[in-house]
PDB file of C-alpha atoms in Angstrom:
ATOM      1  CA  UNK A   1      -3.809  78.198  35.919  1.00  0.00           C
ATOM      2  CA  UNK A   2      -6.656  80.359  34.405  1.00  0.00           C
ATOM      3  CA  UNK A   3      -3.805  81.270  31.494  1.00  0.00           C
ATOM      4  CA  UNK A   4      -3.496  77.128  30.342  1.00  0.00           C
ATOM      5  CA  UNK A   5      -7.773  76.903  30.911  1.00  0.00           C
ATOM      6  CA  UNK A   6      -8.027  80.158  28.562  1.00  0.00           C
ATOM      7  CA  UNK A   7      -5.406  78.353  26.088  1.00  0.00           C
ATOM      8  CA  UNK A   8      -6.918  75.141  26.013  1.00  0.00           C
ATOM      9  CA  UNK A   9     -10.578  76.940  25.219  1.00  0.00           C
ATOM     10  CA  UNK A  10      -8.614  78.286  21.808  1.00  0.00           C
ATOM     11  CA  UNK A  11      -7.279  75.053  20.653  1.00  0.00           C
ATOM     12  CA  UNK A  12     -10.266  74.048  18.898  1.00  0.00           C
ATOM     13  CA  UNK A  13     -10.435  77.785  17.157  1.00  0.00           C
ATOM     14  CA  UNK A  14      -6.649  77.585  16.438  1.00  0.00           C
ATOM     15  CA  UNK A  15      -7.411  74.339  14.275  1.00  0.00           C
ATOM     16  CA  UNK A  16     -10.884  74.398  13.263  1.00  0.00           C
ATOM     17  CA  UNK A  17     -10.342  76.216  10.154  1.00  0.00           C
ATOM     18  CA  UNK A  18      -9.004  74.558   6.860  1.00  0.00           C
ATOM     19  CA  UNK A  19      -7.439  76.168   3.691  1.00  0.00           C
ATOM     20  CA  UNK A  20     -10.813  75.320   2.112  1.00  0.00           C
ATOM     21  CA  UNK A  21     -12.815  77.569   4.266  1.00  0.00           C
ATOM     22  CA  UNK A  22     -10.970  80.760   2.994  1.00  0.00           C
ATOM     23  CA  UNK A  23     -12.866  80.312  -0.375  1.00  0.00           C
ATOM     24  CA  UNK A  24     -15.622  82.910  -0.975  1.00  0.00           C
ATOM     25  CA  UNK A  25     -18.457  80.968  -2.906  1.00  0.00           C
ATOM     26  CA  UNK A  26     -20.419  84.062  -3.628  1.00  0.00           C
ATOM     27  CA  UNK A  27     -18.016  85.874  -5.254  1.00  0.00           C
ATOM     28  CA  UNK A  28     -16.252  84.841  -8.625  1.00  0.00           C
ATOM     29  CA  UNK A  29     -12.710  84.353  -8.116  1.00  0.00           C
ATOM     30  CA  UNK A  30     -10.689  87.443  -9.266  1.00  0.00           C
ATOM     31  CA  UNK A  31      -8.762  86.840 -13.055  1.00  0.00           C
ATOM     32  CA  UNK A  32      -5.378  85.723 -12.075  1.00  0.00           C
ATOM     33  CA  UNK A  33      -2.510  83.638 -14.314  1.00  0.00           C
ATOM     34  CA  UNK A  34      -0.525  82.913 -11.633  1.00  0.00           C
ATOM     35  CA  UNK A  35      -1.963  79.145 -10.074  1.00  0.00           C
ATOM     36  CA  UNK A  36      -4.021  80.336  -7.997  1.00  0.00           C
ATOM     37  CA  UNK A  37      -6.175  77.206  -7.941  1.00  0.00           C
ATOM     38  CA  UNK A  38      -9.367  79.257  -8.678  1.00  0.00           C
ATOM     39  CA  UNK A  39     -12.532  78.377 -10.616  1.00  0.00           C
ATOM     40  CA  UNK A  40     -15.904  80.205 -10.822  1.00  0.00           C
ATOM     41  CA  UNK A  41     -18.366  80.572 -13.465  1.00  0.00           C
ATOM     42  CA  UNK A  42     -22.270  81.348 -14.080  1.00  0.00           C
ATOM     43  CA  UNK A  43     -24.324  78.699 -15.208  1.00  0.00           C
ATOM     44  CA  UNK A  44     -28.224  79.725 -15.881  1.00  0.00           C
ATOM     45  CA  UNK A  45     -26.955  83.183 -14.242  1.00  0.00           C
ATOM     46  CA  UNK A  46     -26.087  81.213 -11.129  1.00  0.00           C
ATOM     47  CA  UNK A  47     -22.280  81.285  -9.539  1.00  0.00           C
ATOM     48  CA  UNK A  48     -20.500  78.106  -9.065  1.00  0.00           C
ATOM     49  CA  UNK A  49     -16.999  78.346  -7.560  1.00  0.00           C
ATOM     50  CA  UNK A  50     -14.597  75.791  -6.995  1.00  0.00           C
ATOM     51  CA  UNK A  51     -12.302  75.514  -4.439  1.00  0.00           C
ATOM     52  CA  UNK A  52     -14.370  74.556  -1.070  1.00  0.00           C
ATOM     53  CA  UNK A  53     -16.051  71.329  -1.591  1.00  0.00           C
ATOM     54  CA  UNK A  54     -13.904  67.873  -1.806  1.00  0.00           C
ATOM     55  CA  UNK A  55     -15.097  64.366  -3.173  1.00  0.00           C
ATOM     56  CA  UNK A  56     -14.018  61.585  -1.186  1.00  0.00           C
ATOM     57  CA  UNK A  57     -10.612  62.807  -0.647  1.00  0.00           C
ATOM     58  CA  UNK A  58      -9.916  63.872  -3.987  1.00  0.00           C
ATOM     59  CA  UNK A  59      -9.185  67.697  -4.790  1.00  0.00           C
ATOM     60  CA  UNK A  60     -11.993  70.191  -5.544  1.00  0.00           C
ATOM     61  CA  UNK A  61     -10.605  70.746  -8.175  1.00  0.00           C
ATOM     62  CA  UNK A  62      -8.872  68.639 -10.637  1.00  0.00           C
ATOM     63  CA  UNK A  63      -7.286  69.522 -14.073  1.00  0.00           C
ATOM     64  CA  UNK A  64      -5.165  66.499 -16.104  1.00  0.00           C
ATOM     65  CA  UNK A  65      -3.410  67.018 -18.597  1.00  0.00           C
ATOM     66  CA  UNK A  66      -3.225  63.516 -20.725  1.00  0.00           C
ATOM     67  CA  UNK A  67      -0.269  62.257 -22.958  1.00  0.00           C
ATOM     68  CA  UNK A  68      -3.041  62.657 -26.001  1.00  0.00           C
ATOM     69  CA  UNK A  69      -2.398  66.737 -25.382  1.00  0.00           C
ATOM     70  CA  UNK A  70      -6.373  66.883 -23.733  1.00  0.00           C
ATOM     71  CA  UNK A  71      -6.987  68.710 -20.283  1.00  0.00           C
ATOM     72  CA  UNK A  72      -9.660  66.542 -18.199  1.00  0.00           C
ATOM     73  CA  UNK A  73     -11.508  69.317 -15.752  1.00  0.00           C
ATOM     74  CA  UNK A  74     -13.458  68.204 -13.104  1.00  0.00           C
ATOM     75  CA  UNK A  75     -14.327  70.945 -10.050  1.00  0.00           C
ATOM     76  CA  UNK A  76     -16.683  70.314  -7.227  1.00  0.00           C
ATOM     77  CA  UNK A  77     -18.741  73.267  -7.079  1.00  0.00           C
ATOM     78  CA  UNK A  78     -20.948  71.776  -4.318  1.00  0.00           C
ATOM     79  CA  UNK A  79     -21.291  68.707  -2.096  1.00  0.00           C
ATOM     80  CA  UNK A  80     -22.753  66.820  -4.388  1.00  0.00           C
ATOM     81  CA  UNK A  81     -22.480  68.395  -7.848  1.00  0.00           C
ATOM     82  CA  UNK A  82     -19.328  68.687 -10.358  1.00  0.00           C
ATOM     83  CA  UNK A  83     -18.894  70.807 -13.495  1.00  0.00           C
ATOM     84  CA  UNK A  84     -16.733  68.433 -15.740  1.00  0.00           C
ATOM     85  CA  UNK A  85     -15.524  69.191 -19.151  1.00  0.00           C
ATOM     86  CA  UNK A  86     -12.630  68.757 -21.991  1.00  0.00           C
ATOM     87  CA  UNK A  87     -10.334  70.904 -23.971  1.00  0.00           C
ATOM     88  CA  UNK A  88      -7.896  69.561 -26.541  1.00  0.00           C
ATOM     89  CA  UNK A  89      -4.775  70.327 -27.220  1.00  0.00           C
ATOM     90  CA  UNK A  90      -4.689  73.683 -25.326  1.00  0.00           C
ATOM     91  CA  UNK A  91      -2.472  76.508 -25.730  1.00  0.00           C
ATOM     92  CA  UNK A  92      -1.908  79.929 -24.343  1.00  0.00           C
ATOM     93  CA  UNK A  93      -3.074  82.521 -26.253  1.00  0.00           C
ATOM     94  CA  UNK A  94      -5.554  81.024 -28.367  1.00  0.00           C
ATOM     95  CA  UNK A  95      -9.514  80.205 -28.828  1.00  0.00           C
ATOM     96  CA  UNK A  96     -10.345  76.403 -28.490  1.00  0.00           C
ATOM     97  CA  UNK A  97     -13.495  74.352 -27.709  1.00  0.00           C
ATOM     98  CA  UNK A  98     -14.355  72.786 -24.217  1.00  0.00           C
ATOM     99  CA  UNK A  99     -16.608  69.940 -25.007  1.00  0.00           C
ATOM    100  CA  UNK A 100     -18.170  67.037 -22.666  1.00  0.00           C
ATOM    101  CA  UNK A 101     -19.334  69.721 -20.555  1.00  0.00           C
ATOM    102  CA  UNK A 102     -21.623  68.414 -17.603  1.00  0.00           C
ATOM    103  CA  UNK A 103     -22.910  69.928 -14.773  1.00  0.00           C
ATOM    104  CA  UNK A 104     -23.915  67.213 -12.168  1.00  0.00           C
ATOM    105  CA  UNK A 105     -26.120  64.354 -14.221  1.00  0.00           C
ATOM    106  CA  UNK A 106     -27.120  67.303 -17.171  1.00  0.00           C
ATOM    107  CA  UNK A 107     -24.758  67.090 -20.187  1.00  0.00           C
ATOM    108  CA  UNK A 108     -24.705  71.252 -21.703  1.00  0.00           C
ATOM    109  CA  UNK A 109     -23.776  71.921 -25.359  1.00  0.00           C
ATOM    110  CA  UNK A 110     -20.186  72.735 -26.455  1.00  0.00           C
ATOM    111  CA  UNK A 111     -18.775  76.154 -25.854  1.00  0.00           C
ATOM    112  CA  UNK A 112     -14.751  77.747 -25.996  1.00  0.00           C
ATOM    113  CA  UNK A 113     -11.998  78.461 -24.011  1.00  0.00           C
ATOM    114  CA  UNK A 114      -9.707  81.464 -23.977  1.00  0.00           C
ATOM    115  CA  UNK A 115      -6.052  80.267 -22.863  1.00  0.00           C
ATOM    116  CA  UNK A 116      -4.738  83.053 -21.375  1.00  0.00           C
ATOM    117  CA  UNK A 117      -1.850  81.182 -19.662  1.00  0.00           C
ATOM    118  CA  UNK A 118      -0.165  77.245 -20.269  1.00  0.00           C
ATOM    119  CA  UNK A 119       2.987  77.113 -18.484  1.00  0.00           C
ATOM    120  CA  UNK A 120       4.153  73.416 -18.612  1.00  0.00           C
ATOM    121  CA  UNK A 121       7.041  73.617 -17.125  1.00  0.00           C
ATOM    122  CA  UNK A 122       5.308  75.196 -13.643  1.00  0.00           C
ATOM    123  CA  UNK A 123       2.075  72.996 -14.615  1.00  0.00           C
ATOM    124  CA  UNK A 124      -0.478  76.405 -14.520  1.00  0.00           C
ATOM    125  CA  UNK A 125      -2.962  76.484 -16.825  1.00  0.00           C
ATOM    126  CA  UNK A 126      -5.420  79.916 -17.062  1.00  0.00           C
ATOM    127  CA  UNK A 127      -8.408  81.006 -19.496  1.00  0.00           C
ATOM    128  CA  UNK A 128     -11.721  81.887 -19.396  1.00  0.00           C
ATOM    129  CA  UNK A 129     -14.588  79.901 -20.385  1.00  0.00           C
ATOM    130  CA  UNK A 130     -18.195  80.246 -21.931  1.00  0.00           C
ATOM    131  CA  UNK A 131     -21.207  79.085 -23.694  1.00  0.00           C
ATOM    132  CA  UNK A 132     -24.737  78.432 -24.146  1.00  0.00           C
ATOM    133  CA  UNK A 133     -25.793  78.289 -20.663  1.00  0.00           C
ATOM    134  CA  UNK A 134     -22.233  78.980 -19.062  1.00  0.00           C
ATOM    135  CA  UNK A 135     -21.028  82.722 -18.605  1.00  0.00           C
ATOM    136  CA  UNK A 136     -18.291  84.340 -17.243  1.00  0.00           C
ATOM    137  CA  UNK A 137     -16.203  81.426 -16.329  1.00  0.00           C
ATOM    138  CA  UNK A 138     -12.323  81.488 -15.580  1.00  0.00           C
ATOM    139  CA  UNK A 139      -9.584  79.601 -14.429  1.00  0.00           C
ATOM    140  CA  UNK A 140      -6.696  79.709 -12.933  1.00  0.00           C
ATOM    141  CA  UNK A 141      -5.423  76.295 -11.691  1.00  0.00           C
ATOM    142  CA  UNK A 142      -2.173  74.159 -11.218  1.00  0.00           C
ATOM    143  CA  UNK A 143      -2.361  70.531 -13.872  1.00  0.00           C
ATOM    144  CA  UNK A 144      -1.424  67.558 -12.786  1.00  0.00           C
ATOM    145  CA  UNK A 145       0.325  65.384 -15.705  1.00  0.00           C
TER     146      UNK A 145
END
């Protein structure tokens, strides 16, 4: 009897945790091109990393890839703030410019993305990311199309 008591205390424990709860937000995301479905960058010298916080049952975060060749990004960083931007036309190995960059309600000026990876076939994008008041930023996520 104590053994099913003991067992039933550990249910809640057993399923508490979530696949979102393994994401370290102070730490950026190691520099992967594999899908990992990681995103972290430093805006103002502060780190953002996506991964833990959903919207209203849609993903943390959220790359599309469009039929006009653009990749929509939008990655809940916290509760209530989203770092959105878009690249056109990307492809691996080469420089190209994010624009539309916003960070909650604040639009931030234009910087460029390094594609490091842009597998269609297995829909996994990679790169890293910066400008003006964004540093250090990579990705390593899974498109949708």
């Amino acid at each position: 009897m104590k053994k099913y008591i003991f067992l039933l205390c550990l249910l809640p424990f057993l399923f508490s945790c979530t696949e979102d709860e393994t994401v370290d937000i102070t730490v950026m995301p190691d520099e992967t091109m594999v899908g990992a479905d990681t995103f972290g960058c430093l805006v103002d010298g502060w780190l953002y990393v996506g991964g833990r916080y959903n919207h209203i049952s849609s993903p943390s975060i959220n790359f599309d890839y469009r039929d006009d060749e653009s990749m929509q990004v939008k990655v809940w960083v916290k509760q209530d703030l989203a770092i959105s931007f878009c690249m056109e036309k990307p492809e691996e190995n080469k420089e190209i410019p994010y624009t539309q960059f916003s960070w909650g309600d604040e639009t931030l000026p234009d910087g460029k993305v390094f594609i490091t990876r842009f597998d269609t076939n297995a829909q996994v994008i990679s790169g890293r990311f910066e400008g003006e008041r964004v540093t250090f930023g990579r990705f390593d996520v899974h498109f949708n199309k």
